[in-house]
Coordinates of C-alpha atoms in Angstrom, one line a residue:
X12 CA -61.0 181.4 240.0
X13 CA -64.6 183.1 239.5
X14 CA -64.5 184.1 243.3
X15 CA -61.2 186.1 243.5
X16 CA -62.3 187.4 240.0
X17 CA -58.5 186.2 238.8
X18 CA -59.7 186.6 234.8
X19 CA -59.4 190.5 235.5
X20 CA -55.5 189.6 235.4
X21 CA -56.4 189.2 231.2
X22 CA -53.1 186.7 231.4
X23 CA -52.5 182.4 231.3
X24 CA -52.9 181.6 234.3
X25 CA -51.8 178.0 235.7
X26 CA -53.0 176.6 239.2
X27 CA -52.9 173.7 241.1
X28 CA -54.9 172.0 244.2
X29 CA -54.4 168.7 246.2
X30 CA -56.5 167.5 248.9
X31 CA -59.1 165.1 250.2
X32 CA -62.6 164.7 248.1
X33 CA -65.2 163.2 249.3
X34 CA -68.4 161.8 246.8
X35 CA -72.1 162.0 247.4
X36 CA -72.9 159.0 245.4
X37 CA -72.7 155.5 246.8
X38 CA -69.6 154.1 246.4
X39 CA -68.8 151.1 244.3
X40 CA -65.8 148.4 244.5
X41 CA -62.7 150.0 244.4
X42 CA -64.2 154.1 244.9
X43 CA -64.2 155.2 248.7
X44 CA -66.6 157.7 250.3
X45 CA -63.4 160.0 250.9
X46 CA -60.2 160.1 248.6
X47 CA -57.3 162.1 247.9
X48 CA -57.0 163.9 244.6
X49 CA -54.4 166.5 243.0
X50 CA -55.1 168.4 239.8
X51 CA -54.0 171.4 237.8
X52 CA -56.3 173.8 235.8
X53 CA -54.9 176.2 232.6
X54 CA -56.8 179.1 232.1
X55 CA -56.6 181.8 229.0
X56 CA -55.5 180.4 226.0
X57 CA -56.5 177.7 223.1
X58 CA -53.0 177.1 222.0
X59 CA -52.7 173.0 221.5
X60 CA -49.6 173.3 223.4
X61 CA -51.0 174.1 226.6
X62 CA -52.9 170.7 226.3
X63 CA -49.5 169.1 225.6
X64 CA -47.7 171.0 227.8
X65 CA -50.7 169.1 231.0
X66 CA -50.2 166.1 229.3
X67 CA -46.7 166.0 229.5
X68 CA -46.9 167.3 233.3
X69 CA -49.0 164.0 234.1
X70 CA -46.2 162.1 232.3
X71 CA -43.3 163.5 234.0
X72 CA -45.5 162.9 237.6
X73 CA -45.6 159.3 236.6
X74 CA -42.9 158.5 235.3
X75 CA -41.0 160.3 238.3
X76 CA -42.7 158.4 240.9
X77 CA -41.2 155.2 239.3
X78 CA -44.2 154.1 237.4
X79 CA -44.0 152.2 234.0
X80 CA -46.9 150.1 232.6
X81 CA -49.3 153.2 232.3
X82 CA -50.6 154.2 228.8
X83 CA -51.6 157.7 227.8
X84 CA -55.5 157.8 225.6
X85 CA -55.6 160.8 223.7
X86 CA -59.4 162.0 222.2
X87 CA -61.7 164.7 221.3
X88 CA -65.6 165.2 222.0
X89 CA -65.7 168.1 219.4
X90 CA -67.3 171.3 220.1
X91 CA -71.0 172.8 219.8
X92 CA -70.6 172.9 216.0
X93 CA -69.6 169.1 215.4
X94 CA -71.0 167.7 218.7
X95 CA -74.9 167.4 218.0
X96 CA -74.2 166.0 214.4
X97 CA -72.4 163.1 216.1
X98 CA -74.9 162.4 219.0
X99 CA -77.6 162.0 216.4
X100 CA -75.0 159.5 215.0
X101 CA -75.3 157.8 218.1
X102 CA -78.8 157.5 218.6
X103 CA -79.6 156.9 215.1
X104 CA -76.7 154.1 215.0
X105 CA -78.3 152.3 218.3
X106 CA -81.9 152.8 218.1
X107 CA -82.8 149.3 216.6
X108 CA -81.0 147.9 220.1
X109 CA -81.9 150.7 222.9
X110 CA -84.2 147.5 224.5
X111 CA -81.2 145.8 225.1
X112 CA -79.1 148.6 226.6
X113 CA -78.3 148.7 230.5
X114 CA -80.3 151.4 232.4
X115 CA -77.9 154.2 232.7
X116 CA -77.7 153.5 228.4
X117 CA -81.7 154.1 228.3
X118 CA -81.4 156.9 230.4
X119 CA -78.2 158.9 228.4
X120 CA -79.9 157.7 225.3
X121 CA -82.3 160.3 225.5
X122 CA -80.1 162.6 227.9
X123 CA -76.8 162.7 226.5
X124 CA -75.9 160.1 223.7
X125 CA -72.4 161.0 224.3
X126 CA -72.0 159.9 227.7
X127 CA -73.0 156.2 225.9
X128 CA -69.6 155.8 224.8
X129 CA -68.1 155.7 228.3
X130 CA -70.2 153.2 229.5
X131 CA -68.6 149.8 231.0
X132 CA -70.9 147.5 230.4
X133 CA -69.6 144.5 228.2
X134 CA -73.1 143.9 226.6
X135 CA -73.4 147.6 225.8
X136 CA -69.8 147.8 224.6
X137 CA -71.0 145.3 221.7
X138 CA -73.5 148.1 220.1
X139 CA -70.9 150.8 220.7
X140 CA -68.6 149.5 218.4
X141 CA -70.5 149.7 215.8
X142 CA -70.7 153.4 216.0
X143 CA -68.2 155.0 213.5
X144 CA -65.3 157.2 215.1
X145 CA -66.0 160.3 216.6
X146 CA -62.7 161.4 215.1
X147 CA -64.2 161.2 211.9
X148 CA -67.0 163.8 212.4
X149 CA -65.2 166.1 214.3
X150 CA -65.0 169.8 212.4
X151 CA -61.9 171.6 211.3
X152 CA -61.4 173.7 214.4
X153 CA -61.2 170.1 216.5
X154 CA -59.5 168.5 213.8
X155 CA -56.8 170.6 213.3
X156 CA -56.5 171.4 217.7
X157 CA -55.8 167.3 217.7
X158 CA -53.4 167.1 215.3
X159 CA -51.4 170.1 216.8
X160 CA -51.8 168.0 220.6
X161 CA -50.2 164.8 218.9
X162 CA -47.3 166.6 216.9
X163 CA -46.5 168.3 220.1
X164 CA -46.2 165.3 222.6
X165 CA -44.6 163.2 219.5
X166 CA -41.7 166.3 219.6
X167 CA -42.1 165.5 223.4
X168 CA -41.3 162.2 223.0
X169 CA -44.3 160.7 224.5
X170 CA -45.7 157.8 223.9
X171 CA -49.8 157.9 223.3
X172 CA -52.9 156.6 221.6
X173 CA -55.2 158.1 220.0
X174 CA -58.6 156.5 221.3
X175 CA -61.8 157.3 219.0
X176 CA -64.4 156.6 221.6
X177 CA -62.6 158.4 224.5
X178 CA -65.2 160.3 226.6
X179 CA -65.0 162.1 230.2
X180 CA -67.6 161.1 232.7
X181 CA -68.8 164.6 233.2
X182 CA -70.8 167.0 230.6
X183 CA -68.7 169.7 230.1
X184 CA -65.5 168.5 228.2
X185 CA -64.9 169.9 225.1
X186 CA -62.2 169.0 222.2
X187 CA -59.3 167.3 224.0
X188 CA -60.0 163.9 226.3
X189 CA -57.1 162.2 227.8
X190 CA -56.6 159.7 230.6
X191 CA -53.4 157.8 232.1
X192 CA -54.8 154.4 232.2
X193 CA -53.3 151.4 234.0
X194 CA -54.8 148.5 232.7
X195 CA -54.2 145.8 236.1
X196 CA -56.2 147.7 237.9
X197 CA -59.2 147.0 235.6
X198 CA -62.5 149.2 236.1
X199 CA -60.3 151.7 238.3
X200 CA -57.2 151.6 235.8
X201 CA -57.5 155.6 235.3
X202 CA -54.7 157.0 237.5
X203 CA -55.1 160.1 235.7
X204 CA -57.8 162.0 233.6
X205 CA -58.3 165.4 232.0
X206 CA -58.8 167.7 228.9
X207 CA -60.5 171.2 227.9
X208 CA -63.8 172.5 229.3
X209 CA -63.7 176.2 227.5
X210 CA -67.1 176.5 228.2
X211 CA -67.4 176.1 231.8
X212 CA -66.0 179.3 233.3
X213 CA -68.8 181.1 231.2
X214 CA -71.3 178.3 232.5
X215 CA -70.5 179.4 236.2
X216 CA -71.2 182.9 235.6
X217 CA -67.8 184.3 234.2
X218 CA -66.1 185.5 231.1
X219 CA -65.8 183.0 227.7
X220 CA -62.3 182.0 228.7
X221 CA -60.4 179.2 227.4
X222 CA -59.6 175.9 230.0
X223 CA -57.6 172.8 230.0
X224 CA -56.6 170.6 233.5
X225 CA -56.7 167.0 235.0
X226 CA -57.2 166.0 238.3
X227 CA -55.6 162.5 239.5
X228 CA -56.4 160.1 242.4
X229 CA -53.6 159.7 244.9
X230 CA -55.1 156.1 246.0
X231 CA -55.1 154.8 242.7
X232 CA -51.9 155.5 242.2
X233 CA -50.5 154.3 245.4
X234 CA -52.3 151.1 244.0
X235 CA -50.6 150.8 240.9
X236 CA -46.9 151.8 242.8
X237 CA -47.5 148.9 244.9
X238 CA -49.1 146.6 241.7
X239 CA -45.2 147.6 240.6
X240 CA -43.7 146.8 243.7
X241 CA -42.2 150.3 244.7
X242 CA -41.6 151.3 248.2
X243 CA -43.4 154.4 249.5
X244 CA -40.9 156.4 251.1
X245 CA -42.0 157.9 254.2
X246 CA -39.8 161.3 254.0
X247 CA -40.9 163.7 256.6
X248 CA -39.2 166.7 254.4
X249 CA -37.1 167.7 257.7
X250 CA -34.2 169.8 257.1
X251 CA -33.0 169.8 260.7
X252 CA -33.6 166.8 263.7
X253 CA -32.3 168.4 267.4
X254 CA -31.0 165.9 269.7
X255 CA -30.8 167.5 273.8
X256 CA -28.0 164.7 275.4
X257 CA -29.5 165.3 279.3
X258 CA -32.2 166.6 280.8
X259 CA -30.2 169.7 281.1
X260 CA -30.0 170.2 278.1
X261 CA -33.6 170.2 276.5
X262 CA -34.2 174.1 277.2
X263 CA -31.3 175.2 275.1
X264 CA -32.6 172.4 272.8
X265 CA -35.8 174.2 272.7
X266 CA -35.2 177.5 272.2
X267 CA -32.6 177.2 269.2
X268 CA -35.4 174.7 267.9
X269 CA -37.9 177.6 267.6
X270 CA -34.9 179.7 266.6
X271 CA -34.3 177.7 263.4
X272 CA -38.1 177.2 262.6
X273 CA -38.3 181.4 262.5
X274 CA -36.1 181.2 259.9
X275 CA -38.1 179.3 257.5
X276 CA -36.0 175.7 258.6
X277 CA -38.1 173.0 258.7
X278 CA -36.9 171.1 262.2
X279 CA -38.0 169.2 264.9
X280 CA -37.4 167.4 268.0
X281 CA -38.1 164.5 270.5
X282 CA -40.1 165.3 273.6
X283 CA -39.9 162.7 275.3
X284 CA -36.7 161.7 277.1
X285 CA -35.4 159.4 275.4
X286 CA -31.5 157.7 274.9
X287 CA -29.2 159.6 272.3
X288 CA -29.1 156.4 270.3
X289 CA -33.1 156.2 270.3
X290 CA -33.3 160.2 269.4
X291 CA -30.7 159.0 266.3
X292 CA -32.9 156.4 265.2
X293 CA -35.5 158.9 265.0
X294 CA -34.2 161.2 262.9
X295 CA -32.6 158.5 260.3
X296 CA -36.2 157.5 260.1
X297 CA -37.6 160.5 259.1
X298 CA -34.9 161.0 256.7
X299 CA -33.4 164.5 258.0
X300 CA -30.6 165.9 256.0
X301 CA -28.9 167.6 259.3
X302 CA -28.6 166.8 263.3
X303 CA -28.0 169.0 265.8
X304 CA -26.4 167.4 269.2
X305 CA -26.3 169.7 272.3
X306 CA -24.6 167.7 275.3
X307 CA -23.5 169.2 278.4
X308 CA -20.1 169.2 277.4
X309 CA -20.7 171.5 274.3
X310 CA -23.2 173.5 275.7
X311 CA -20.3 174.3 278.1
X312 CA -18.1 175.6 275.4
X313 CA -20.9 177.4 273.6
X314 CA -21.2 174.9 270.5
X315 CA -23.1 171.9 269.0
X316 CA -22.2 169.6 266.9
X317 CA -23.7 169.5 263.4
X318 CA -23.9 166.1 261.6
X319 CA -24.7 165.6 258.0
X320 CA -26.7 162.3 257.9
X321 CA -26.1 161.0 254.1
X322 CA -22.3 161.0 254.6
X323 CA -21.6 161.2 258.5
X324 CA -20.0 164.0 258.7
X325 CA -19.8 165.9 262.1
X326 CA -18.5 169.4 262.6
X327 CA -18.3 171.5 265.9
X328 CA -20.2 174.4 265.3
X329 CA -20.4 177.9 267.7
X330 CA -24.3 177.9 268.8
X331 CA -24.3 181.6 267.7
X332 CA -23.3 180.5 264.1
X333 CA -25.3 177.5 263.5
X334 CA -28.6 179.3 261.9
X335 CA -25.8 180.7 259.5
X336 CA -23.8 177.6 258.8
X337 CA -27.9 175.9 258.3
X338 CA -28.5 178.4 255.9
X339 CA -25.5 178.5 253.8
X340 CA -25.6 174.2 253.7
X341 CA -29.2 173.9 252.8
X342 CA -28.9 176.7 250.1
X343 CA -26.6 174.6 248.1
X344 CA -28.4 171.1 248.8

């Protein structure tokens, strides 16, 4: 976003990224060296609804991948003007027991108070409860952007808690917190997790600009699917599976194969000579919505036949009219 200056565009701008990660610190149970991670980022604009709008996104992911027993924790960290009241909250409220706080406590004691409240530890979670809501001390500004989050995803339908200790384990979250927790999978029961950082794009070097996003972890989800018992389909998103009948036959089979993929078709085919019946087994594997069969017999008549896998379907089909006849099918599917 900084690099390719995209702020200069003075407009909301909404990306997204997928992709492997990999961390620097050693991992612990249940967090691997490299993982798989998907996100999107808001840029340009405080409105509430844009929060909502991310929240709802993770939702609709979620819920479309089949998964039920997650809950949504909604928060706010305040800003620069309420922040610093509260963290002196915090340190005043747990001074008399910092002695018996775990290391990393000691440390964010001094450090960053805040970060106390995310802390996992189940003797440190009995002196964090006795701090008094963060929800409480927030200012107008981050009083008023919460409320307009939770009337927006109760219009939406959505089902959330509001969580008053709800903290980020990074520094530069401001305002809204929010994580999709699901609670089987104990410490690594956050499938999801997110809220607004307006700070950080000036903090990297750019312009004050507004910024809300989340970023969630592939495996854990994959974890939870399974914790659920859902299949993981193994869709290869083919459109088109050729099928050469001979040996023949695999040079026509080739060249309409490249033909197809130059027309923005996603298609394949087997290279290795292999029975009919094996090549058809393939492609019901992979889940391809359209065959192409070229025997001898049809290449000889200047046609292939075109089968629709869901239904069975099979239709002759001129070899100089089959890009066409692709097109038009997969338009409507």
């Amino acid at each position: 976003y900084l690099q390719n200056q995209l702020y200069q565009k003075d407009e909301i701008l909404k990306l997204y990224y997928k992709g492997p990660f990999f961390r620097y610190e050693r991992p612990q149970a249940g967090r691997e060296r490299q993982f798989h991670q998907f996100g999107v980022e808001g840029f340009g604009s405080m409105n509430p609804a844009i929060d909502a709008e991310i929240i709802y996104l993770g939702n609709f992911i979620l819920k479309t991948l089949g998964l039920k027993n997650f809950e949504i924790l909604l928060g706010n960290v305040g800003c620069p003007v309420c922040r610093p009241k509260y963290e002196k909250l915090i340190t005043s409220t747990l001074k008399e027991y910092c002695s018996q706080l775990c290391e990393d406590c000691k440390i964010r004691y001094s450090k960053n108070p805040l970060r106390m409240l995310d802390c996992k530890n189940e003797n440190c979670r009995k002196y964090i409860k006795k701090i008094p809501p963060l929800s409480e001390y927030l200012c107008d500004d981050c009083r008023k952007h919460l409320k307009g989050i939770e009337e927006l995803l109760t219009l939406l339908e959505i089902d959330y808690k509001v969580s008053p200790h709800l903290v980020r384990g990074l520094d530069y979250y401001t305002h809204t917190t929010f994580e999709f927790v699901y609670p089987s999978l104990a410490a690594q029961a956050t499938l999801i997790g997110g809220g607004r950082y307006n700070n950080l794009v000036k903090e990297f070097g750019g312009p004050s600009i507004p910024a809300c996003g989340f970023a969630g972890g592939m495996e854990r989800i994959i974890a939870a699917l399974k914790n659920e018992g859902k299949k993981l389909s193994q869709v290869s998103g083919l459109d088109v599976f050729i099928i050469p009948i001979g040996s023949n036959c695999f040079k026509a089979a080739f060249k309409l194969l490249q033909e197809i993929r130059a027309e923005g078709i996603s298609s394949d085919m087997d290279y290795r000579e292999s029975s009919s019946k094996s090549q058809m087994r393939r492609a019901d594997k992979l889940q391809v919505l359209y065959t192409i069969i070229i025997g001898e017999d049809e290449l000889g008549d200047g046609v292939v036949k075109l089968k629709e896998m869901k239904t069975g379907d099979e239709k002759n089909i001129k070899l100089e009219n089959i890009i066409e006849e692709l097109r038009k099918r997969l338009s409507h599917d």
